[in-house]
Coordinates of C-alpha atoms and ligand atoms in Angstrom, one line a residue:
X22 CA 94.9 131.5 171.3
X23 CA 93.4 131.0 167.5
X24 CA 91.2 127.7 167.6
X25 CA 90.2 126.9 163.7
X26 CA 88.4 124.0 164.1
X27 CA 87.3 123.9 160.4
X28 CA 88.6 123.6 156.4
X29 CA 87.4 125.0 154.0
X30 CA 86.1 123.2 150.6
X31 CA 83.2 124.5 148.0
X32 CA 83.5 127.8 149.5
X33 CA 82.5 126.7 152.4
X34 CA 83.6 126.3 156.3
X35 CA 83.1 122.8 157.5
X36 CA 84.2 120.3 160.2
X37 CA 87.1 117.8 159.1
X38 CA 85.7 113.9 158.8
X39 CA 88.1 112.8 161.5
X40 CA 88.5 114.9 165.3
X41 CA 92.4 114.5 164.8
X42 CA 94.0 118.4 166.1
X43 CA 97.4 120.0 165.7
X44 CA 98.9 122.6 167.6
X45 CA 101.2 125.7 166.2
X46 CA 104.2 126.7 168.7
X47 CA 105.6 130.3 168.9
X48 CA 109.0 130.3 168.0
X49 CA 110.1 132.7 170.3
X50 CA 107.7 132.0 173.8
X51 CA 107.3 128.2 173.0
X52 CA 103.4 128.4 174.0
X53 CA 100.8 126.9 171.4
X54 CA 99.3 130.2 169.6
X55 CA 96.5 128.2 167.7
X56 CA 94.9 124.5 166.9
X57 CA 93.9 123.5 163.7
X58 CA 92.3 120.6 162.0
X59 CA 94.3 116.9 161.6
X60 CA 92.6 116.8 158.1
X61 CA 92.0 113.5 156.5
X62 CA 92.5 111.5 153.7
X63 CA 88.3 112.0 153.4
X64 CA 88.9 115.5 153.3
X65 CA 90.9 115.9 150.5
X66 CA 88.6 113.7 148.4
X67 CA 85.7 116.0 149.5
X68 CA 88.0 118.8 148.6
X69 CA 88.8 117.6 145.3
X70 CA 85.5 117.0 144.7
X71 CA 84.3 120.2 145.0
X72 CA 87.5 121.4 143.0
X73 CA 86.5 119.1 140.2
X74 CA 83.1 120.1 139.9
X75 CA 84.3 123.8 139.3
X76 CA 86.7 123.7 137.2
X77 CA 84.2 124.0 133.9
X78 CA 83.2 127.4 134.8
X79 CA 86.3 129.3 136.4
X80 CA 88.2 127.7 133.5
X81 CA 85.6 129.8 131.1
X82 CA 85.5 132.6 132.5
X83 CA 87.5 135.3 130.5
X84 CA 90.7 136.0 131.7
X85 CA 89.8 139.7 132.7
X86 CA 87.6 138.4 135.5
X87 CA 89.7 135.9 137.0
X88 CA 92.4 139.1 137.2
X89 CA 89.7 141.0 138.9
X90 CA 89.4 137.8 141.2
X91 CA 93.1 138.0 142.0
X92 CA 93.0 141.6 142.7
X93 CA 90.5 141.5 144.8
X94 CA 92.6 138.6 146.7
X95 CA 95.7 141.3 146.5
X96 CA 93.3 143.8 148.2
X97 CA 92.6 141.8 151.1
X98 CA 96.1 140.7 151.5
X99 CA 97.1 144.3 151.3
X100 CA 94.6 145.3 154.0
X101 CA 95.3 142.3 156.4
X102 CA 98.9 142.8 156.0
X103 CA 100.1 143.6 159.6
X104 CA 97.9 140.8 160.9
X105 CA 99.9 137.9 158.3
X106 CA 103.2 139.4 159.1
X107 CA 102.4 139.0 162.8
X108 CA 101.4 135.7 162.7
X109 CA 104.0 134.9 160.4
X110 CA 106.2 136.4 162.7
X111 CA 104.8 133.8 165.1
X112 CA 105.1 130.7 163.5
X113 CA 108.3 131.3 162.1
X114 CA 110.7 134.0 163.9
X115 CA 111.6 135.9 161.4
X116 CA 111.7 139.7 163.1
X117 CA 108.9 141.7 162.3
X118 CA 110.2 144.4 160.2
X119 CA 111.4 141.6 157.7
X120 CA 108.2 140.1 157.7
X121 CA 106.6 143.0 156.9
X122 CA 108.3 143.7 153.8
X123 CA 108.9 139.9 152.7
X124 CA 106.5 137.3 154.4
X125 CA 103.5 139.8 153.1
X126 CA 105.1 141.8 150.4
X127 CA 106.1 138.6 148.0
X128 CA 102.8 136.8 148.5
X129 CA 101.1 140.3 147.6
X130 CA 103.4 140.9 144.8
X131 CA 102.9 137.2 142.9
X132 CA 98.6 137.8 143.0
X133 CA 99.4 141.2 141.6
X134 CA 101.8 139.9 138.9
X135 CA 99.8 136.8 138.1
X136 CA 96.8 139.0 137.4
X137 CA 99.1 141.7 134.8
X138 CA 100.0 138.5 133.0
X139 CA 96.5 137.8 132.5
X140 CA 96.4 141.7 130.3
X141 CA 99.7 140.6 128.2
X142 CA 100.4 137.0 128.1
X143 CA 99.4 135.3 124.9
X144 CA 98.0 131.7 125.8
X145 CA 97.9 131.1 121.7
X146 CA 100.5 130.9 118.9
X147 CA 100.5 129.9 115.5
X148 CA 103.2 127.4 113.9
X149 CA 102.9 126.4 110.8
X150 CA 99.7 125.6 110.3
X151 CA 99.1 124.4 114.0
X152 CA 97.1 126.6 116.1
X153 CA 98.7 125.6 119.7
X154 CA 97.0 126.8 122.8
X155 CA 97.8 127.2 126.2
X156 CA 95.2 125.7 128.4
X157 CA 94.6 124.6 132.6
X158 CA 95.7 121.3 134.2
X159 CA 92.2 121.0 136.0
X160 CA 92.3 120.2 139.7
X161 CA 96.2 121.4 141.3
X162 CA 97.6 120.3 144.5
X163 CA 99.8 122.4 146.1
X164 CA 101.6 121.6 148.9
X165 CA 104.0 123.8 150.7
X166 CA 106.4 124.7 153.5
X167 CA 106.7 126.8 156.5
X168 CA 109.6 129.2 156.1
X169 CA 108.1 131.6 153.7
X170 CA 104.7 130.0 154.1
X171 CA 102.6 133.1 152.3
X172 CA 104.8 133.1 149.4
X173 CA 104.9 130.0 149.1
X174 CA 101.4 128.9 148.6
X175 CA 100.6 132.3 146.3
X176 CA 103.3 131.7 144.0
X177 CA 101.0 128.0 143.5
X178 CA 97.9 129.2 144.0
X179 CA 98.2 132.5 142.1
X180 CA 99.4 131.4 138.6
X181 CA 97.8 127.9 138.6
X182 CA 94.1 130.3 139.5
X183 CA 95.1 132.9 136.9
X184 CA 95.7 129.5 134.4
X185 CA 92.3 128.6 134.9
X186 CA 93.3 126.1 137.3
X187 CA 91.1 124.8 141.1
X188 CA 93.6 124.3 144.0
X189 CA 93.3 122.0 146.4
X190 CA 95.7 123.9 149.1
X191 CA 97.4 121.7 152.5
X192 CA 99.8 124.2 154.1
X193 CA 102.6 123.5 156.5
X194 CA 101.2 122.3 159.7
X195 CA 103.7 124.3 161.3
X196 CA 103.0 127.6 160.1
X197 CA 99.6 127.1 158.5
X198 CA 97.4 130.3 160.3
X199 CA 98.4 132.4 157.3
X200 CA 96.9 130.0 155.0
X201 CA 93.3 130.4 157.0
X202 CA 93.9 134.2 156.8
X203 CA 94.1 133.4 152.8
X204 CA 91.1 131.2 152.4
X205 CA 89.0 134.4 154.8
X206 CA 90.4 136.7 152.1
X207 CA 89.6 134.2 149.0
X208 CA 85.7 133.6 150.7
X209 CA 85.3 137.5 150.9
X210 CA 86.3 137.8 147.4
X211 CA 84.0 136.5 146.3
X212 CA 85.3 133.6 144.4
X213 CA 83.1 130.6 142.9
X214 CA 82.8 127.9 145.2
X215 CA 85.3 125.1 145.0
X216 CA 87.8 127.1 143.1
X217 CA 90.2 127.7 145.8
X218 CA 89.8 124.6 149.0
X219 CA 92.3 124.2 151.8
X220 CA 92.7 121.3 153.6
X221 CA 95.3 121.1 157.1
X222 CA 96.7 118.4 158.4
X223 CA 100.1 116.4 158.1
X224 CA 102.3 115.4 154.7
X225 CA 102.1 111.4 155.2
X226 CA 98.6 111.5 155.4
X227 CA 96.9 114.8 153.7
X228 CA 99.8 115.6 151.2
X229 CA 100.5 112.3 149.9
X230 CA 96.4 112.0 149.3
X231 CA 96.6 115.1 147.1
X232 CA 99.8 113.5 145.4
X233 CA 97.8 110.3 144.9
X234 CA 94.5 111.6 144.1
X235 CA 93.5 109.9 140.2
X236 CA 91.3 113.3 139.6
X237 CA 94.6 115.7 140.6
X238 CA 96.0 116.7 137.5
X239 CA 98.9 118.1 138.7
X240 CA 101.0 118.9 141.9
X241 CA 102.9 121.7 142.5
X242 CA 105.4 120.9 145.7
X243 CA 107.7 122.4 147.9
X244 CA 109.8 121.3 150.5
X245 CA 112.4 119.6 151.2
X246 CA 114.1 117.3 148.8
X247 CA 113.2 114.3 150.2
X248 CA 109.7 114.8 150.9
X249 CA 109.5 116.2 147.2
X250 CA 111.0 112.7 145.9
X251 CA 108.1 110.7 147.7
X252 CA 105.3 113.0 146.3
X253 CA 107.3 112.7 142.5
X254 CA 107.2 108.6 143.3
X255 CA 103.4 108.7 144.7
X256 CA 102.4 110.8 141.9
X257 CA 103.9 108.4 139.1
X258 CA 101.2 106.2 139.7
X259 CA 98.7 107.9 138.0
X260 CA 101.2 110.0 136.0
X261 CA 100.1 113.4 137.0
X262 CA 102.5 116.8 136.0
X263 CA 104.4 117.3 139.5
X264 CA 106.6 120.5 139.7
X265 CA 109.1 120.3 142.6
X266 CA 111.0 123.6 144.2
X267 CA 113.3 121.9 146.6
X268 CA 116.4 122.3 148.7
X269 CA 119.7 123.7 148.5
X270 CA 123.2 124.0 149.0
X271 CA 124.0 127.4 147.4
X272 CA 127.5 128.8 146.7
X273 CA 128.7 132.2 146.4
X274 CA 132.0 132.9 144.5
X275 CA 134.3 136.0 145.8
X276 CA 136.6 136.4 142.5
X277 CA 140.0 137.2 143.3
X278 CA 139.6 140.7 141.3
X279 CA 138.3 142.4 144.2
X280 CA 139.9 145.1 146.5
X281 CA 140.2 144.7 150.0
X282 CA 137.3 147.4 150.2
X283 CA 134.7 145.3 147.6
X284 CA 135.9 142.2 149.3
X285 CA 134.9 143.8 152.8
X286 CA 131.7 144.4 151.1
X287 CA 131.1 140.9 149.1
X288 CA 131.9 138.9 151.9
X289 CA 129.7 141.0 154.4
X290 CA 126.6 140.9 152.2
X291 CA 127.1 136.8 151.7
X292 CA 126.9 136.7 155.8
X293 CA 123.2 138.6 155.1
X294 CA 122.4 135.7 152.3
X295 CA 123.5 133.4 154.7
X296 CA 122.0 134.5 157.7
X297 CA 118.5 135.7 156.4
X298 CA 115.2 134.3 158.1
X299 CA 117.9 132.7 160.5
X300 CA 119.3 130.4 157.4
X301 CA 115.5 129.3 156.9
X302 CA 115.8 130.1 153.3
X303 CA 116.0 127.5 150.4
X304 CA 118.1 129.8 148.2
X305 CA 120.6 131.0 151.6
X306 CA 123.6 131.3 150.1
X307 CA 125.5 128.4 152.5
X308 CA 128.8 127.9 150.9
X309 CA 131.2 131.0 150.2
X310 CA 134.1 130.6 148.1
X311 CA 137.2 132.7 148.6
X312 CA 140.9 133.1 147.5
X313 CA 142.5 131.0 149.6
X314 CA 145.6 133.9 150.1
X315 CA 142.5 135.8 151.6
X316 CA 140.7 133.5 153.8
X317 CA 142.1 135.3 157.0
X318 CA 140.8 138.6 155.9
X319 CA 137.5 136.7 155.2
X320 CA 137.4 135.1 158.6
X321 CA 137.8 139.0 160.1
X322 CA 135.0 140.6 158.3
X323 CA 132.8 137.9 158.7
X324 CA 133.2 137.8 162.9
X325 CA 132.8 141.6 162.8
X326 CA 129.3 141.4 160.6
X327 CA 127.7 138.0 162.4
X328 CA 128.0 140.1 165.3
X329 CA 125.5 142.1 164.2
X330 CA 123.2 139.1 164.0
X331 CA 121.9 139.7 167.5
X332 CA 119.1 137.5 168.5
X333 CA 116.4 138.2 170.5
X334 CA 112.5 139.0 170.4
X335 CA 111.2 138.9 166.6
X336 CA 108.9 141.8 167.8
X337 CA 111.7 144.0 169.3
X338 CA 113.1 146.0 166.6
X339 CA 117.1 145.6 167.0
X340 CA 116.5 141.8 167.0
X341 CA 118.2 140.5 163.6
X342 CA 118.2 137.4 163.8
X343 CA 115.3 135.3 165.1
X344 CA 114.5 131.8 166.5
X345 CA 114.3 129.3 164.3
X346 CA 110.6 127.4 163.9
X347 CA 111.1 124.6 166.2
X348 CA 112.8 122.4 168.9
X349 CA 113.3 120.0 166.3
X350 CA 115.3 122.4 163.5
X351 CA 117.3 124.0 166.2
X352 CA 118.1 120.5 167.7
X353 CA 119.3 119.2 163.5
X354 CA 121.1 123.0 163.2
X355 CA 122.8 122.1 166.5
X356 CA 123.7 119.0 165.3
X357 CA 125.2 120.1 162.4
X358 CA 127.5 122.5 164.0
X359 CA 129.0 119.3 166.4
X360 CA 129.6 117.6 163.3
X361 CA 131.7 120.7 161.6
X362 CA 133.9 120.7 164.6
X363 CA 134.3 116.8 164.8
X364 CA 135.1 116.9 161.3
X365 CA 137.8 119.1 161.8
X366 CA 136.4 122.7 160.5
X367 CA 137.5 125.7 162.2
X368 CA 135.0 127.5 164.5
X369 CA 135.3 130.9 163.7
X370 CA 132.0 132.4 165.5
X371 CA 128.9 130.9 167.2
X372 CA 128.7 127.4 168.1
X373 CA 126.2 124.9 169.0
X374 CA 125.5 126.2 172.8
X375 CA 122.8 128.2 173.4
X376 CA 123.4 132.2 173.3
X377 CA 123.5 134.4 175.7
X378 CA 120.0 136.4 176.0
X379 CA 116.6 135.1 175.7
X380 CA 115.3 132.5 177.8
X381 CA 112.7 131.2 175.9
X382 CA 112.9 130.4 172.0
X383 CA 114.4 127.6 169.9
X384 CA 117.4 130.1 169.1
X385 CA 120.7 129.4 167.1
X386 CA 123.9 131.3 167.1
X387 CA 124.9 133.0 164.1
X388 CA 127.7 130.5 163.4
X389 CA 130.7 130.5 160.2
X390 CA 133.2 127.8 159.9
X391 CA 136.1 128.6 157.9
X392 CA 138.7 126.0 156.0
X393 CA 135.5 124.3 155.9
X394 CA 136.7 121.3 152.6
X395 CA 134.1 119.9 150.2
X396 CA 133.5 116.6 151.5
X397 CA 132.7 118.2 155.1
X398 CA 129.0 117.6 156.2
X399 CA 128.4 121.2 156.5
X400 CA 129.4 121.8 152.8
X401 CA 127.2 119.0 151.3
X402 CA 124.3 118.9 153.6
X403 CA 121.4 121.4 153.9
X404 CA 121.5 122.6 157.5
X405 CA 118.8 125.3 157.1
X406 CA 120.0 127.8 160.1
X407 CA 122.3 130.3 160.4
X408 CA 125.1 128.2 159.5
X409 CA 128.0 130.0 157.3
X410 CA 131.0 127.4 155.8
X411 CA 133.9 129.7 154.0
X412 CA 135.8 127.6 151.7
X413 CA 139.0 128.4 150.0
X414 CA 139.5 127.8 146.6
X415 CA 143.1 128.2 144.7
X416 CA 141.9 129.2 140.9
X417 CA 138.7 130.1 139.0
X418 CA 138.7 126.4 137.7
X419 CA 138.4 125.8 140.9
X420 CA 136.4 127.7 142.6
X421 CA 133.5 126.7 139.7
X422 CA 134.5 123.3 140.0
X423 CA 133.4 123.2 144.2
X424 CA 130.8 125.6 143.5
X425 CA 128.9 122.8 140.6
X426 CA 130.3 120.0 143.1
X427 CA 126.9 119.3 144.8
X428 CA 123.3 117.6 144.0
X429 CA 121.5 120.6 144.8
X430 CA 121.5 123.3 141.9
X431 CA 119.2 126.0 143.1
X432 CA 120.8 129.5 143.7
X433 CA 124.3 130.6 143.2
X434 CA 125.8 134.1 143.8
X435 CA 129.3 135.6 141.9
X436 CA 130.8 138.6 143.0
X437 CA 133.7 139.9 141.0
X438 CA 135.6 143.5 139.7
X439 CA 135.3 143.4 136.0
X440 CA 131.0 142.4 135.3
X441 CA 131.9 140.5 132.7
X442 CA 133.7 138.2 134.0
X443 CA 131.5 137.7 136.6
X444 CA 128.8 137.0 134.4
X445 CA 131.1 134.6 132.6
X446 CA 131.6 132.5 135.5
X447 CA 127.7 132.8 136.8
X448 CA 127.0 131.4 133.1
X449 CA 128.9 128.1 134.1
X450 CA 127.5 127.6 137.5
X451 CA 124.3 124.8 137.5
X452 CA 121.7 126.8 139.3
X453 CA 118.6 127.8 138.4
X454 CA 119.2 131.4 140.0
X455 CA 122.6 133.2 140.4
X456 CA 123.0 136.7 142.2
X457 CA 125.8 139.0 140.1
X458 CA 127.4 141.5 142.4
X459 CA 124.1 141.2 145.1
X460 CA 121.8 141.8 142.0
X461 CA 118.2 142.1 143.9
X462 CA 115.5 139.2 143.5
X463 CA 113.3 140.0 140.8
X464 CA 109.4 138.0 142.1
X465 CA 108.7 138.1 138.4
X466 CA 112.1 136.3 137.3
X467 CA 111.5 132.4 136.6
X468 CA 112.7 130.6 140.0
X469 CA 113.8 126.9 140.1
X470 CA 116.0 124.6 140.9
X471 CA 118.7 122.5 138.5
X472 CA 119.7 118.8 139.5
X473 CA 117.7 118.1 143.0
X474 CA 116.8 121.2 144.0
X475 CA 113.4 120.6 141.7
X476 CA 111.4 120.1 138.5
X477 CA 110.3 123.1 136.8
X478 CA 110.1 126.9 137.3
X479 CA 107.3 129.4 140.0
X480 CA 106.9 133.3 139.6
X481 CA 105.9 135.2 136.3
X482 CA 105.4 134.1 132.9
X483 CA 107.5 130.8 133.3
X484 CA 105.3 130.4 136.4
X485 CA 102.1 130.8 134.7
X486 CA 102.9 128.2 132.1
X487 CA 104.0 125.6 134.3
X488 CA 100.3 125.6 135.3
X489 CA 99.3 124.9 131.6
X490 CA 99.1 122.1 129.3
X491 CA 99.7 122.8 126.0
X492 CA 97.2 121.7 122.9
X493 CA 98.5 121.9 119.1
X494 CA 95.3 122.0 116.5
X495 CA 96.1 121.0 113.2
X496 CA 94.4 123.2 110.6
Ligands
LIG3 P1 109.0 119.4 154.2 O1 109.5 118.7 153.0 O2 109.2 118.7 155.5 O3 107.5 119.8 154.1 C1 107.0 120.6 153.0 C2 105.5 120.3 152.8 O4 105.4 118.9 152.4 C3 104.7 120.3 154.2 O5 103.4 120.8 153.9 C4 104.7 118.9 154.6 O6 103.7 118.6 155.5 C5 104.6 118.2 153.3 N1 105.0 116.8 153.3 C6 105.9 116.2 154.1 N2 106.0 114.9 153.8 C7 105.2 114.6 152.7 C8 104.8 113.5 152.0 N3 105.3 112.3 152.2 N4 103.9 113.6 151.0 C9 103.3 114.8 150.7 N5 103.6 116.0 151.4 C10 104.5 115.9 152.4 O7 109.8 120.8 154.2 P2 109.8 121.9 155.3 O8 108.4 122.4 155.5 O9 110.5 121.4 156.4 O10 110.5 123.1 154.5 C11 111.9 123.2 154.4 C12 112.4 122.6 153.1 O11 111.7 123.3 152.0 C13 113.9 122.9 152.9 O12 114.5 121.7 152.4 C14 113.9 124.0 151.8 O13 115.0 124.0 151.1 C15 112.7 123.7 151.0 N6 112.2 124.9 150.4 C16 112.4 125.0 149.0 C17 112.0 126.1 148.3 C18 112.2 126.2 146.9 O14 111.5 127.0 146.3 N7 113.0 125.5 146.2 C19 111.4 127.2 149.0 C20 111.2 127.0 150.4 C21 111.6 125.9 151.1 P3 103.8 118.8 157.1 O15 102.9 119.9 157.3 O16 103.4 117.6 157.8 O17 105.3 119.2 157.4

């Protein structure tokens, strides 16, 4: 059992105003693993405070000792790494192997990149005869989720540091022990006091004080789409920059080019970009589109791969597919599944009952409706489990038509014989990232969402500017 009882704020460990606790739940026994601080609106304005006052000097400092600050951060990440993927493993179920590579590799990977940009990225440009320089927000907020919880707060905390920005950090409350390993890393580093403060507690309360704080000067969000439109509407009051990565509904377009061999092969890997992190993935690609003269054959190869998906123990190695965080989002994913059948889907695998195994864990079986049509719940909704809906589509017209069909616009993928013309049809789909023939994710490629899926771009050199306001001298 982890007990932190404190927060940390000017580089320092101290006791929250209020005596409020939370508790964090394995995924996969159900027991409490660790208590942490119900922070309070009184914290954050302490931690601002102290984020505030240094700001002056970490925003002078040259830009080749903040890098040495972030690899320094990198280098304690790197040698803690088994102990974050465990607890990640933990708090969110994702099977350790993946965690490994993912839940610690990505958070590693954005310090690292964040501090090369510091050695290449100009922050000045002339034009005309306007000298126009790139400088920090002041004090960020950055509020985040559970389901890559890491990667989440380093692709804020990273970039908006390397900017020249202080954080104020309030992780998910129900994976947050990462986020104290982070602040033990950032204390050993060394780093000025106040830069970097992290306050726990819940979104009502802790984020929305961030959001509303008049010295913030910018918040960087994500979560869910409708938490992300309250902190947009609670940060308009003092008109503060707010970038928003939010959810999804992502398609993934099987052209009708294919053999039945690359079919076999693009319809298997969209069960993986379904399935991954147990469908706990704001990018998961939800929706597959395929020729409707081949749905059958889709229906086939996607029973034969989701039976791979065998759940189990995040720790045992053969387990793919994990719990997923809570009662709560395996009692919505169940949900969602009853209201595929009632609407008339057809259940190809899974199902809403429990599955056959474990005893313990908030488990979800790997589950694929087919004939699923665009007005179905499970096509418009985020369901965030391992929830697949195949949808046939009759033309190309079409199938771009269903796959733009949605208020979410944040990943897309397009698989396809000739490259061209996949690349032709991934030009017309409204996403801020689309996958061509399962083309890997770059952590240095600008990542956003189009229409509700968010405001604004994370990760490399787009992510490093959205952390800087932008000055033009006249000369
Ligand atoms: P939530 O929106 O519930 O929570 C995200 C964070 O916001 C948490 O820290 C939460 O606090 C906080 N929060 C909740 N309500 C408010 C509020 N009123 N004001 C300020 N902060 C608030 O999302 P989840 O944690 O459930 O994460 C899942 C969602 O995140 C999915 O919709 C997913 O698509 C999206 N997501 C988007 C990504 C992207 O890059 N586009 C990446 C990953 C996830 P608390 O601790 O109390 O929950």
């Amino acid at each position: 059992m982890i007990t932190h009882d404190k927060l940390y704020i000017d580089g320092d460990w101290v006791r929250s105003e209020g005596d409020g606790v939370l508790e964090v739940t394995d995924s996969f026994t159900e027991e409490v693993i660790a208590t942490i601080p119900d922070g309070t609106v009184g914290d954050v304005d302490r931690a601002v405070a102290a984020a505030r006052a240094a700001f002056e000097s970490w925003s002078g400092l040259p830009k080749e000792q903040r890098a040495e600050f972030l690899m320094r951060i990198h280098a304690g990440l790197e040698a803690r790494s088994q102990e974050i993927a465990e607890a990640i493993t933990r708090e969110v179920g994702m099977p350790i192997g993946l965690s490994n590579i993912i839940q610690v590799g990505l958070p590693k990977a954005n310090f690292a990149i964040a501090a090369g940009l510091l050695g290449s990225h100009e922050f000045e440009e002339r034009i005309g005869n306007s000298l126009v320089v790139r400088e920090p927000f002041g004090v960020v907020g950055c509020i985040s989720p559970w389901n890559y919880p890491l990667h989440q707060i380093a692709l804020k905390v990273a970039p908006a540091l390397a900017a020249g920005n202080t954080v104020v950090v309030k992780p998910s409350e129900v994976a947050p022990i990462n986020a104290f390993i982070l602040a033990e890393i950032v204390h050993e580093a060394g780093l000025p006091a106040g830069v970097f403060n992290l306050v726990t507690g819940v979104g009502p309360v802790v984020g929305e004080a961030i959001a509303a704080h008049p010295d913030v000067d910018m918040v960087s969000f994500t979560g869910s789409t409708r938490a992300g439109k309250r902190v947009a509407e609670v940060a308009a009051r003092n008109v503060k920059k707010v970038s928003l990565e939010l959810g999804g509904k992502s398609p993934n377009v099987i052209l009708d080019d294919l053999d039945d061999e690359e079919f076999a092969k693009a319809v298997s890997a969209g069960v993986g970009k379904c399935f991954a992190n147990s469908g706990q993935t704001c990018t998961a690609l939800t929706r597959m589109l395929v020729p409707r003269d081949r749905l059958s054959r889709a229906e086939s190869i996607v029973t034969a791969t989701a039976a791979k998906f065998t759940v189990g123990d995040p720790f045992d190695p053969t387990t793919r597919l994990g719990p997923l965080v809570s009662a709560v989002q395996r009692d919505r994913v169940r949900e969602f599944i009853r209201l595929g059948v009632e609407e008339g889907a057809t259940l190809v695998t899974g199902g809403a009952e429990a599955p056959d195994g474990p005893t313990t864990g908030f488990f979800v079986r790997p589950t694929v409706f087919s004939d699923v049509t665009p007005d179905m719940t499970i096509a418009r909704e985020e369901i965030f489990g391992p929830v697949l809906s195949i949808i046939p589509y009759d033309s190309e017209e079409d199938a771009i038509r269903i796959a733009n069909d949605t208020v979410y616009g944040l990943a897309a993928g397009v698989w396809g014989a000739s490259p061209e013309r996949a690349q032709r049809v991934a030009r017309r789909l409204r996403a801020g990232q689309v996958e061509v023939n399962g083309g890997a994710f770059n952590p240095a490629a600008p990542f956003g969402g189009y229409k509700q899926s968010g405001l604004g771009r994370e990760a490399g050199r787009f992510g490093l500017e959205e952390f800087c306001e932008v000055k033009a001298m006249q000369l």
